[in-house]
Coordinates of C-alpha atoms in Angstrom, one line a residue:
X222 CA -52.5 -20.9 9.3
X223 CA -54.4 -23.1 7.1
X224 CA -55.8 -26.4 7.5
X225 CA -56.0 -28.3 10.8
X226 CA -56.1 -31.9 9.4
X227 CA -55.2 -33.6 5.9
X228 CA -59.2 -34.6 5.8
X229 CA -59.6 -30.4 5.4
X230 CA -57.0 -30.3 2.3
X231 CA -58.9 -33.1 0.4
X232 CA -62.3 -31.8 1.2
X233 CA -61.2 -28.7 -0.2
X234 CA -58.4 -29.8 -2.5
X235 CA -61.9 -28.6 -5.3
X236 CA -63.8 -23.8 -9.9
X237 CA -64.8 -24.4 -13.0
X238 CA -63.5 -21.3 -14.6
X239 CA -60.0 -22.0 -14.0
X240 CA -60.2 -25.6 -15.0
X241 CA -58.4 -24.9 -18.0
X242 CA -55.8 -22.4 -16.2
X243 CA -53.9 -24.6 -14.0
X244 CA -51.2 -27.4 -14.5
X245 CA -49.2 -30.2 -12.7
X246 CA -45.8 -29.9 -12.0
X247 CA -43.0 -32.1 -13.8
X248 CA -41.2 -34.1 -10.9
X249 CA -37.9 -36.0 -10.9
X250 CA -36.9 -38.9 -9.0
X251 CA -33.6 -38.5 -7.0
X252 CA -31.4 -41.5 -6.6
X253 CA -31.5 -41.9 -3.2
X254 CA -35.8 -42.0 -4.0
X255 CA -36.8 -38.7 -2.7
X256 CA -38.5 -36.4 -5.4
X257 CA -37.2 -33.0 -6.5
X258 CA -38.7 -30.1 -9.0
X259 CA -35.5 -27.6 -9.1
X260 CA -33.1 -29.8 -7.8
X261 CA -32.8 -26.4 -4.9
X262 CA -34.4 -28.2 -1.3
X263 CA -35.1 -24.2 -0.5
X264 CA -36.7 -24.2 -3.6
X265 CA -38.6 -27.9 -3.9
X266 CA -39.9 -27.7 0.1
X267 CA -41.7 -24.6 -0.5
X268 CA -43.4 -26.4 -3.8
X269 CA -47.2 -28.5 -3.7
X270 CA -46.4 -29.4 -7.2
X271 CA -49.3 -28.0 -8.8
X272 CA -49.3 -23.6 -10.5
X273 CA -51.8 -21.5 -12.6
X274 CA -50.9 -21.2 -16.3
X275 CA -52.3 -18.0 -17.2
X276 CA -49.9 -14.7 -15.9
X277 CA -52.9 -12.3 -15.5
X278 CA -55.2 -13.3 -12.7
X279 CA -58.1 -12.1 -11.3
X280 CA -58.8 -11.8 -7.4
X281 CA -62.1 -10.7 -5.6
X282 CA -63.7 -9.8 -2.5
X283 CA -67.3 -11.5 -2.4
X284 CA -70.2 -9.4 -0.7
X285 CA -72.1 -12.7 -0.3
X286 CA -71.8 -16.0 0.4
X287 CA -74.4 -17.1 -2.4
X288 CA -71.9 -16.4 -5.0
X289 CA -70.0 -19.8 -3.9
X290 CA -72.7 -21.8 -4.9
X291 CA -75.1 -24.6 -3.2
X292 CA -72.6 -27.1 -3.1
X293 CA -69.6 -25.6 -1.9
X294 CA -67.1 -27.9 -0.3
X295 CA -67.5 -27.8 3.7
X296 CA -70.2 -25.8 3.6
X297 CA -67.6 -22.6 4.2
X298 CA -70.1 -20.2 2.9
X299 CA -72.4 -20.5 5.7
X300 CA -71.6 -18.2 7.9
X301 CA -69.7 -16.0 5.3
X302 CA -68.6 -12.3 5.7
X303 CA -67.0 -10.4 3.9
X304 CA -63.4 -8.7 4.1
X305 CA -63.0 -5.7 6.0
X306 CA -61.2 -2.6 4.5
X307 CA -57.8 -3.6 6.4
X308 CA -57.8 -6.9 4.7
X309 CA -58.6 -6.0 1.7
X310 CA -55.5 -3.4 2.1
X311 CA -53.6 -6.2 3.0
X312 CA -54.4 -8.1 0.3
X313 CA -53.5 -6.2 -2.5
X314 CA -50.2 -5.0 -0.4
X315 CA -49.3 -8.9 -1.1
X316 CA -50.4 -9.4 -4.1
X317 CA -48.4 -6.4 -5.2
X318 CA -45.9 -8.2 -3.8
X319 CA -45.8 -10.9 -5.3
X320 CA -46.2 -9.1 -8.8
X321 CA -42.7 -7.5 -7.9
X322 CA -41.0 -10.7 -7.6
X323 CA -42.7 -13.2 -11.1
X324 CA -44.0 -12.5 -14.0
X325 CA -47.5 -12.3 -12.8
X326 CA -50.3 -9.7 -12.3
X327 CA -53.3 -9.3 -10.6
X328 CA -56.6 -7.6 -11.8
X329 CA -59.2 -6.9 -9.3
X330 CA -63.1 -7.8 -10.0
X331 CA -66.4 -7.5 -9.3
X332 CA -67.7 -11.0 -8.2
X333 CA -70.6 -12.0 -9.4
X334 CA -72.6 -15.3 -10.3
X335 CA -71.1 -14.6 -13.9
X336 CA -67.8 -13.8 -13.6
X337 CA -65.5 -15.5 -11.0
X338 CA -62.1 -14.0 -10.1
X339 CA -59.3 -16.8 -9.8
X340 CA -58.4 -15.9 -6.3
X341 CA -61.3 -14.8 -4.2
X342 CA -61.1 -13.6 0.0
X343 CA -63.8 -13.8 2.9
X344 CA -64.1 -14.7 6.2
X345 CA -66.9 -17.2 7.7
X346 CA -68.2 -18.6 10.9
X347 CA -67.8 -21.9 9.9
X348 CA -66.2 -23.8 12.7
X349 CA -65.4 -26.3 9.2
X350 CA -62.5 -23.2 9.6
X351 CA -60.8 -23.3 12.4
X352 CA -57.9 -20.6 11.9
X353 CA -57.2 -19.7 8.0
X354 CA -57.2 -21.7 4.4
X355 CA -56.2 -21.1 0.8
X356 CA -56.6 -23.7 -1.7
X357 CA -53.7 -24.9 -4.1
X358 CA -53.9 -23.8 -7.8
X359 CA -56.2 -26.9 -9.5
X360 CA -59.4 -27.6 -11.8
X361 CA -62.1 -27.7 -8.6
X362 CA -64.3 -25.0 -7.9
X363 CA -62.7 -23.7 -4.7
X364 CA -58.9 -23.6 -6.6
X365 CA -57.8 -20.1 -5.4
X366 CA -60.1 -19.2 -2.7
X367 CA -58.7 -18.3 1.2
X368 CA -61.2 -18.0 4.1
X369 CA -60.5 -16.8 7.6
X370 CA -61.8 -18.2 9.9
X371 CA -63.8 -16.2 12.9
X372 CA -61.8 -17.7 16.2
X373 CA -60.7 -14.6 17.2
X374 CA -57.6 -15.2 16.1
X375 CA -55.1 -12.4 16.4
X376 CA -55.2 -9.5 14.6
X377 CA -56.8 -11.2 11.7
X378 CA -59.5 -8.5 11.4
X379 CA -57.0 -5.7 11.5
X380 CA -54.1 -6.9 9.7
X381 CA -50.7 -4.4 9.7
X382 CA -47.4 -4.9 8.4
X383 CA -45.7 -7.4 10.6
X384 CA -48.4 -8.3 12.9
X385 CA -50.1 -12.2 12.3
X386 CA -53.4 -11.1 10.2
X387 CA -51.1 -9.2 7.4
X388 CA -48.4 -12.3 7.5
X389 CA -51.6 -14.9 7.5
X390 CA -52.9 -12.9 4.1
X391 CA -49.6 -13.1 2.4
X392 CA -48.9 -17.0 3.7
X393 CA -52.2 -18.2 2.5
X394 CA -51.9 -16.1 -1.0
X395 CA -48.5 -18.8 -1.1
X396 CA -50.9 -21.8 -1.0
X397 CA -53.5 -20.2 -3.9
X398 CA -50.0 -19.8 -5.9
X399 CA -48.9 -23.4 -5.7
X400 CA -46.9 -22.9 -2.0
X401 CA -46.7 -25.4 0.6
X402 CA -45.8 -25.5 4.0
X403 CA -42.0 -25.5 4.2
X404 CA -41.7 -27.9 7.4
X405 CA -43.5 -30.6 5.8
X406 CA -42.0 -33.3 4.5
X407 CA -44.4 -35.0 1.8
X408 CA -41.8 -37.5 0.7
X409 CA -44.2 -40.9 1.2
X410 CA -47.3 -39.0 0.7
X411 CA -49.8 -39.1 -2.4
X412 CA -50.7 -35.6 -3.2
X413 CA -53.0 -36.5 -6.0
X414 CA -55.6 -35.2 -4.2
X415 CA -54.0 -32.0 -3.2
X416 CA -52.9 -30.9 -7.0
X417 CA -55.6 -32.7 -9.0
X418 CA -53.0 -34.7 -11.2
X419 CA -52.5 -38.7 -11.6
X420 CA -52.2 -40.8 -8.5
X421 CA -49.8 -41.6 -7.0
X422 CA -48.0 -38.3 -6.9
X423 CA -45.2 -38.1 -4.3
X424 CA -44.2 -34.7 -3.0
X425 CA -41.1 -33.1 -1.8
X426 CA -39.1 -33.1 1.8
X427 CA -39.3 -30.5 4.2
X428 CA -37.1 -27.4 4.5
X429 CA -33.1 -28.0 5.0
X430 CA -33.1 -27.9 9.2
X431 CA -31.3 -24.4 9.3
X432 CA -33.6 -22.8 7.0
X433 CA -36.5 -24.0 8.6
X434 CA -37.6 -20.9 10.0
X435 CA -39.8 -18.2 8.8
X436 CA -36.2 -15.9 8.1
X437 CA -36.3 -18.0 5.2
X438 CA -39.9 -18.6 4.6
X439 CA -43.4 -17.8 6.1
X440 CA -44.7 -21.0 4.5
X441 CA -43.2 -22.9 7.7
X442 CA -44.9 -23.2 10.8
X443 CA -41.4 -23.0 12.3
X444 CA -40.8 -19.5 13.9
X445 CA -37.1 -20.5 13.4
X446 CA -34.8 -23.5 12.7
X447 CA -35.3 -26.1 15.8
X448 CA -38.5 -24.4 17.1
X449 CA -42.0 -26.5 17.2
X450 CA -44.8 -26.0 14.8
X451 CA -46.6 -23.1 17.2
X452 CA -45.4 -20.2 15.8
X453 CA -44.4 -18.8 18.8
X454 CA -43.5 -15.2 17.9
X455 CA -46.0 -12.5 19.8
X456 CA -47.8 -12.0 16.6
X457 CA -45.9 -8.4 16.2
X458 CA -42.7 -9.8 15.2
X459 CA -44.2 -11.7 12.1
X460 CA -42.1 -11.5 8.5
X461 CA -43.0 -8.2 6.5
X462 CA -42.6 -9.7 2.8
X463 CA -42.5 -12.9 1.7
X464 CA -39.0 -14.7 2.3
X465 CA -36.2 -15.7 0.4
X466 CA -37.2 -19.0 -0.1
X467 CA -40.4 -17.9 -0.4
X468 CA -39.7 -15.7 -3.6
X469 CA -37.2 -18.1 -5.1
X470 CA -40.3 -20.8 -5.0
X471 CA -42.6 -18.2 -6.4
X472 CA -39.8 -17.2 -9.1
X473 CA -39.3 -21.0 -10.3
X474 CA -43.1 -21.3 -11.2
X475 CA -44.2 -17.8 -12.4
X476 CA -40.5 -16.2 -13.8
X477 CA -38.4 -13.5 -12.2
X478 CA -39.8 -10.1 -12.4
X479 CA -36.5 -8.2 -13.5
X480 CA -38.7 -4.7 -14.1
X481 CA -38.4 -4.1 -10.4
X482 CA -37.0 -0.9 -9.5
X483 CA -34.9 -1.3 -12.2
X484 CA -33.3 2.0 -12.0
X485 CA -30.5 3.1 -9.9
X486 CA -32.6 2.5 -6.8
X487 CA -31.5 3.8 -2.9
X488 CA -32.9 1.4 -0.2
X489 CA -32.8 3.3 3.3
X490 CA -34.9 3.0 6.9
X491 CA -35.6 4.5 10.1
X492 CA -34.1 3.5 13.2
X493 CA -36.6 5.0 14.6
X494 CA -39.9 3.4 12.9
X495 CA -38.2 1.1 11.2
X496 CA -40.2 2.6 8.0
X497 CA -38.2 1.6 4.4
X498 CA -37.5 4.4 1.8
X499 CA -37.0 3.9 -1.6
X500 CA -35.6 6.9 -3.4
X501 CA -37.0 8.7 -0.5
X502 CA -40.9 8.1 -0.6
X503 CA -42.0 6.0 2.4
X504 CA -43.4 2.6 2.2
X505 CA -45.9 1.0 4.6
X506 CA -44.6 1.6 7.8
X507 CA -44.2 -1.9 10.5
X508 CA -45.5 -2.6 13.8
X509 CA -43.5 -2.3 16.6
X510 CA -40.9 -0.7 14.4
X511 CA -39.4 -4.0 13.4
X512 CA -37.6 -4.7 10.0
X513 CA -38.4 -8.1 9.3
X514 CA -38.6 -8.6 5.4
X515 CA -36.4 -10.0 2.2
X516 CA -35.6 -7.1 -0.6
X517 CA -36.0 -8.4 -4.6
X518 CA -34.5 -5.6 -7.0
X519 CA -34.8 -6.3 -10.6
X520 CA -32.1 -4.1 -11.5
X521 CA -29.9 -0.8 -11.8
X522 CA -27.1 0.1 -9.7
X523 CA -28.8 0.3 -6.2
X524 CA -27.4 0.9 -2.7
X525 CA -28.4 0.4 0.9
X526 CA -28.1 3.8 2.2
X527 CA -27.1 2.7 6.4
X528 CA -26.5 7.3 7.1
X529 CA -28.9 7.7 9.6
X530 CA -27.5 4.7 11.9
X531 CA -25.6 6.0 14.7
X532 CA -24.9 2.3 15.7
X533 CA -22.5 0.2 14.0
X534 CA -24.3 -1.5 11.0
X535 CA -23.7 -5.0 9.1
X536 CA -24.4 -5.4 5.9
X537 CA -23.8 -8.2 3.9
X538 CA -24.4 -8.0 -0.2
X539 CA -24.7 -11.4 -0.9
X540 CA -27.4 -13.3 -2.2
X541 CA -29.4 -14.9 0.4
X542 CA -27.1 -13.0 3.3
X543 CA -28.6 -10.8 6.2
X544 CA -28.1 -7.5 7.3
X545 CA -28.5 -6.0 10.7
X546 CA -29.0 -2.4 11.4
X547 CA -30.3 -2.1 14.7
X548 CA -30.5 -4.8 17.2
X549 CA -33.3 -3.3 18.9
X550 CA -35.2 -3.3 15.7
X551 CA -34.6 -7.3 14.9
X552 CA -37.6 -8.8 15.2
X553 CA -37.9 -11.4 18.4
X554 CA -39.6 -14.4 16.6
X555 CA -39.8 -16.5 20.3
X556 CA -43.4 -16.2 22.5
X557 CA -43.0 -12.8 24.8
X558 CA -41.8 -14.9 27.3
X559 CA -38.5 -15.2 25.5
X560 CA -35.9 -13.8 23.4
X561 CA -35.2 -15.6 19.9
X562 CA -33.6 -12.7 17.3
X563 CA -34.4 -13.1 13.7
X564 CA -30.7 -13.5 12.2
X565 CA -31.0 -10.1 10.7
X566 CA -33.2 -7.0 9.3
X567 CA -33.2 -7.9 5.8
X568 CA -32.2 -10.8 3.4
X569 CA -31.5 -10.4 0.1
X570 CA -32.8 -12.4 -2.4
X571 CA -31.7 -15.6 -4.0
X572 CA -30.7 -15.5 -7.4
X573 CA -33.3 -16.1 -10.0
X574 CA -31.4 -18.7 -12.5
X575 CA -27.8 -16.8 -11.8
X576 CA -29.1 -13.8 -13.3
X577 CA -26.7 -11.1 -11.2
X578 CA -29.2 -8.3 -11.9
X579 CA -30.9 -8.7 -8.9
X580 CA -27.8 -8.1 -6.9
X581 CA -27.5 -4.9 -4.8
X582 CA -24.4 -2.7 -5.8
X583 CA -23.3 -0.2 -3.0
X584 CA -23.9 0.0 0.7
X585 CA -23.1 2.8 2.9
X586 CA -22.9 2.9 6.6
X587 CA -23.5 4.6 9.1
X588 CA -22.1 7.0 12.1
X589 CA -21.1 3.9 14.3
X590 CA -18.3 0.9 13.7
X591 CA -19.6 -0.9 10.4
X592 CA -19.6 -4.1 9.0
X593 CA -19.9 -3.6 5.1
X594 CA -19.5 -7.5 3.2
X595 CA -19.3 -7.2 -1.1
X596 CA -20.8 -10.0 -3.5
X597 CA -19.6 -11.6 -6.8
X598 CA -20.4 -8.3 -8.7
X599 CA -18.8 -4.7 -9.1
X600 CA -19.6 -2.9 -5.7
X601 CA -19.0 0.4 -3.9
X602 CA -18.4 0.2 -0.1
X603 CA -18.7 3.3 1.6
X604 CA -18.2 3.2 5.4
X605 CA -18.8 6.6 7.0
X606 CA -18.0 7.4 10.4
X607 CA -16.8 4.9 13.0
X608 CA -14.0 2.0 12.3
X609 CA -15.3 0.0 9.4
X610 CA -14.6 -3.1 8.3
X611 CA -15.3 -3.0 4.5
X612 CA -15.0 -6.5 2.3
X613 CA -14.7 -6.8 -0.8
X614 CA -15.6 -10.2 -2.8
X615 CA -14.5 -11.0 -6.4
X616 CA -16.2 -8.3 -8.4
X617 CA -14.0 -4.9 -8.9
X618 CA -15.0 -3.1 -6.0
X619 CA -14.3 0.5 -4.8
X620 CA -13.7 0.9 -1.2
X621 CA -13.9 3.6 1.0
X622 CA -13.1 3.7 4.9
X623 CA -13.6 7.6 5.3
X624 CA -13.4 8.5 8.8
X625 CA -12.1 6.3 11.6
X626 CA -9.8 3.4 12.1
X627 CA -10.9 0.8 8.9
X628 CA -9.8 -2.6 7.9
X629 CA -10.3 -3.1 4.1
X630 CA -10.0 -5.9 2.4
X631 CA -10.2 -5.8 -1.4
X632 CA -10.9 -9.8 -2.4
X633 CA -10.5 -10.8 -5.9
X634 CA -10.4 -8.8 -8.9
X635 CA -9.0 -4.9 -9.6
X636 CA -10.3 -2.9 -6.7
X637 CA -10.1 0.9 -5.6
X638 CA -9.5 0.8 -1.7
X639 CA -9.5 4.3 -0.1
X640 CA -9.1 4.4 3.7
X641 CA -10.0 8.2 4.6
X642 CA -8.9 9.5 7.5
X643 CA -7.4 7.7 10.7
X644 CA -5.4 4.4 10.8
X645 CA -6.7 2.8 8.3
X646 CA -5.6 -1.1 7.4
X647 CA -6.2 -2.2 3.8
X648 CA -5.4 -5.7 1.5
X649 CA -6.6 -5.5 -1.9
X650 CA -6.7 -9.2 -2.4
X651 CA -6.0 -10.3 -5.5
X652 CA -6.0 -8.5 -8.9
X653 CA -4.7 -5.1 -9.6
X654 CA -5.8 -2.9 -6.8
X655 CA -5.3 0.8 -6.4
X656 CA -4.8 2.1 -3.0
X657 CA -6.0 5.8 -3.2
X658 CA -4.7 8.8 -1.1
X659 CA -6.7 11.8 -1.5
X660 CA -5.4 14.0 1.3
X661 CA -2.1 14.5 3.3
X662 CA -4.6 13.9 6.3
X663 CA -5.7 10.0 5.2
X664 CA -2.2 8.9 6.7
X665 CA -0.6 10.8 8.9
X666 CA 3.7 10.7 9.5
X667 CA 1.4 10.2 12.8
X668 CA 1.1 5.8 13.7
X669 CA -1.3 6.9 15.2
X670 CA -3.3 7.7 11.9
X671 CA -1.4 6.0 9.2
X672 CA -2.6 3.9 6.7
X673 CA -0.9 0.5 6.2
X674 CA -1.0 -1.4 2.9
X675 CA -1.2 -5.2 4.0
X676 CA 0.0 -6.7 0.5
X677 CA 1.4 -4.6 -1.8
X678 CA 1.5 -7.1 -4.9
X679 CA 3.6 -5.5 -8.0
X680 CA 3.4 -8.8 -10.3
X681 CA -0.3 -8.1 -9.7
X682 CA 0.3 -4.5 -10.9
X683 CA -0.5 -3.3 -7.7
X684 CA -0.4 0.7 -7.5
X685 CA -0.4 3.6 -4.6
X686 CA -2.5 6.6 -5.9
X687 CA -1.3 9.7 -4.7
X688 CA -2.6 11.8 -7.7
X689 CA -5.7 13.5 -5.9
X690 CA -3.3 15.0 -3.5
X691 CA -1.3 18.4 -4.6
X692 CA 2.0 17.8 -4.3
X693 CA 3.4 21.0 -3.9
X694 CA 1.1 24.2 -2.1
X695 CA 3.5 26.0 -2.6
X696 CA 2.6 26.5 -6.1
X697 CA -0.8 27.1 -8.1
X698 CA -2.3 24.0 -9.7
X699 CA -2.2 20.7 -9.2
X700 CA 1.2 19.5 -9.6
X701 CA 2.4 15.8 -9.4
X702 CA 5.1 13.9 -7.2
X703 CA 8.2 13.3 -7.9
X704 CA 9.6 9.8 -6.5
X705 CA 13.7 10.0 -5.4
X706 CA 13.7 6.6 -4.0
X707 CA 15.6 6.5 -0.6
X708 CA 16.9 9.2 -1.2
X709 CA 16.7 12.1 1.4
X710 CA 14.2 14.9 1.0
X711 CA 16.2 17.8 -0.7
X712 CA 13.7 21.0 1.0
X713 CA 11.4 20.8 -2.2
X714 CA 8.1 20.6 -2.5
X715 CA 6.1 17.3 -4.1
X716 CA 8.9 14.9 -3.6
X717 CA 8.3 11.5 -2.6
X718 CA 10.4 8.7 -1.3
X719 CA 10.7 5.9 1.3
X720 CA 12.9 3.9 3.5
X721 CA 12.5 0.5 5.4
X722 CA 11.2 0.2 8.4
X723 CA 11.0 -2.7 11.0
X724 CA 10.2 -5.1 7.9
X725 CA 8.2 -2.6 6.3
X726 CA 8.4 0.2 3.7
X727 CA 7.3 3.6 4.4
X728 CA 6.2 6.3 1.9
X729 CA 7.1 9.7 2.9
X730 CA 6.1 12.6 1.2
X731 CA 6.7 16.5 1.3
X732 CA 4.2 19.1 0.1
X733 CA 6.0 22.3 1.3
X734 CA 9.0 21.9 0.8
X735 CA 10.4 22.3 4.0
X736 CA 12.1 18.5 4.1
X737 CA 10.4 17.2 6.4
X738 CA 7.2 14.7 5.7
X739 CA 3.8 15.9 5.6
X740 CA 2.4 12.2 5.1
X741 CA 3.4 8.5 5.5
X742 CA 2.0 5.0 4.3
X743 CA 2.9 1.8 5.6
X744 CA 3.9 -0.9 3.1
X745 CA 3.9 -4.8 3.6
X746 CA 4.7 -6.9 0.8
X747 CA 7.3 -5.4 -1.1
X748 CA 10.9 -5.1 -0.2
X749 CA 11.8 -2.1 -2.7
X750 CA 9.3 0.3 -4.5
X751 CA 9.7 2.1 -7.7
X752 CA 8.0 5.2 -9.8
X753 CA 6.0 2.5 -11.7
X754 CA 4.2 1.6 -8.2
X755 CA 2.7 4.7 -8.2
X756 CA -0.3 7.1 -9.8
X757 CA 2.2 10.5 -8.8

């Protein structure tokens, strides 16, 4: 997707107006002699080693080839075109992008023999290019520019979002930004020539293996980890946004963009067009109604809204994790021939410097049996329909089965777990967790839809919250349970007591007053249970 030989880099390895705008990277010897910027591989393997200075730059869209000059390297000029509407489109669609993720920002110019934009697009004739180039950030003339070439190559006249022109655009932006290609290993290489800087000037190794796919990063000629250097996807299936790696690159020269949709943001799609909504208002709709892309939020308390699944969903909070939402809508990143899923829809992204802002809060699921995963932060797990498996991580998390069969699992720290109606199966982990009842109807006397608390902890100051529930109808208001303890129910409304059970404790409680339980929770991990265990 950009040069066909290291001959092509050097020749065009060459603009005197951003001579002054563009620096050498720092790089640090490793002990076992390789080279490192970050010290992250998914980081360093996406890195030439060379970045502009300035945060506002300038892009253009020539309207002649004489406005490169007499003397340009190659000869690219001859034979120049210019952009069409679609790539132009495309363009800024990435370079807005990209201004989402860093610190940067991108002003749009006139071109003329006066007044040269830092990043400049065009297409030429040129057989000099053979399929597509952009030229790393330097002093020489050509630092910033990206020609396509015309070789008919696919749909790089009418780029979309996910077809090859629109991912070509955004992976040849990467090299004008100080991006390399990911499966290239530069270890024993001089790069001098590349970035401009003192010789010698090793570079960086390649990718780790199982990232070395474009899930991770567009920069790599890999479609996915093990594959050869064709990019053998159909050229409908191609990534959406940059990647994870990608951004986390982009981040470590530029700064993390933290301004983001840095509200309270909801992230939903279409199973149907795999379009993404973002509080609502439609984005760019995909070919083939894939969802192929990596999500960067600055801030807020944001959620993945899954409602209008009717399959079961997985989605996984965690930095750098994927989420799947509809298998038919995973892009297939192998030639048509085959069938090579992408691991998921989305990735989150990497962390910028630990910063936890970025993270995504809340997920909800949808109508079929979910998979709903927590990260390190606070998060709200809401499952919907279907029997949901909802986890919980460290942060204090708030989990809610709702309908269907769940399995919760709380993890570290306080956490709310509510299990909604049927037969629900929740562990809060540890911390104080609250296990919240809001109906008689969340656990039935019914096995068939009672709840069971895995491990009820008291020296964790554990407690079973019954206050949502009235316990006695009976009576107007909202009145409160009384516990008796094993004792028997004495025909009055709102009390509550338990007995053992096969190795278990089981909660009984009566809202009518008619002695006879109206609800029952199962309890592992406790051999006796007193009023203190309780919210009544």
């Amino acid at each position: 997707m950009i040069f066909t030989s290291k001959s092509q880099i050097l020749a065009a390895a060459a603009k005197g107006p951003t001579a002054n705008n563009s620096t050498v990277l720092p790089i640090n010897q490793a002990p076992d002699g390789t080279y490192y910027f970050s010290g992250s591989l998914d980081i360093d393997a996406a890195l030439i080693g060379s970045k502009w200075t300035i945060k506002n730059l300038t892009y253009s869209f020539p309207t002649d080839g004489a406005l490169y000059g007499n003397a340009y390297p190659g000869n690219v000029n001859n034979g120049f075109d210019p952009f069409n509407a679609k790539q132009a489109h495309a363009v800024r669609a990435a370079l807005n992008l990209v201004a989402s993720y860093t610190e940067l920002t991108f002003s749009e110019i006139t071109e003329s023999a006066s007044d040269q934009a830092v990043l400049r697009f065009a297409q030429t004739s040129n057989p000099y290019v053979q399929s597509a180039m952009g030229i790393f950030p330097g002093p020489r003339s050509d630092a910033g520019d990206i020609w396509f070439g015309e070789t008919n190559q696919p749909y790089y006249t009418t780029p979309a979002k996910g077809n090859w022109g629109w991912a070509t655009i955004m992976h040849e932006i990467g090299h004008t930004l100080g991006l390399k290609h990911g499966h290239d290993d530069y270890t024993h290489e001089d790069l001098s020539e590349y970035v401009m800087g003192p010789s010698p000037r090793p570079g960086t190794k390649a990718l780790p293996a199982n990232h070395d796919g474009q899930a991770w990063s567009l920069m790599t000629y890999r479609s996915y980890p093990g594959s050869d250097l064709s990019f053998k996807g159909d050229k409908l299936n191609e990534p959406q946004t940059y990647m994870q790696d990608d951004i986390a690159a982009l981040q470590y020269l530029y700064g993390a963009n933290f301004d983001t949709n840095a509200g309270n943001t909801i992230y939903s799609w279409s199973p149907k067009t795999g379009q993404m909504f973002i509080d609502g208002i439609g984005q760019e709709r995909p070919t083939n109604s894939k969802i192929f892309l990596t999500l960067w939020d600055g801030n807020g308390i944001d959620t993945y809204d899954l409602r209008s699944y009717s399959t079961g969903v997985t989605v996984d909070l965690r930095p750098g994790a994927f989420s799947t939402f509809s298998r038919s809508q995973l892009a297939d990143v192998e030639e048509s021939s085959g069938v090579v899923y992408a691991p998921g829809n989305i990735a989150n992204a990497l962390l910028y410097q630990g910063d936890t802002r970025s993270m995504i809060e809340r997920a909800i699921g949808g109508k079929g049996n979910d998979r709903l995963i927590g990260n390190g932060i606070d998060n709200r797990l809401s499952g919907g329909a279907g029997n949901d498996v909802l986890s919980g991580s460290s942060g204090d998390d708030e989990l809610i089965g709702n309908s269907g069969s769940d399995r919760i699992n709380g993890g570290g720290d306080e956490d709310w777990l509510y299990g909604g109606h049927g037969a629900d199966r929740l562990s809060g982990g540890a911390g104080a967790d609250r296990f919240v009842f809001k109906a008689v109807t969340d656990s039935t006397v019914s096995i068939v839809g009672r709840d069971t608390i895995e491990d009820f902890t008291r020296t964790q100051r554990d407690k079973i919250d019954l206050s949502f529930i009235d316990a006695n109808i009976t009576r107007k208001g909202d009145q409160a349970f009384r516990f008796i303890g094993k004792q028997d129910f004495h025909a009055k409304a709102g009390e509550l007591r338990y007995v053992k059970d096969n190795g278990s404790l089981v909660v009984y409680g009566d809202v009518d007053g008619d002695g006879l339980a109206d609800f029952a929770i199962a309890v592992k991990g406790a051999s006796a249970l007193h009023n203190g265990d309780f919210f009544l």
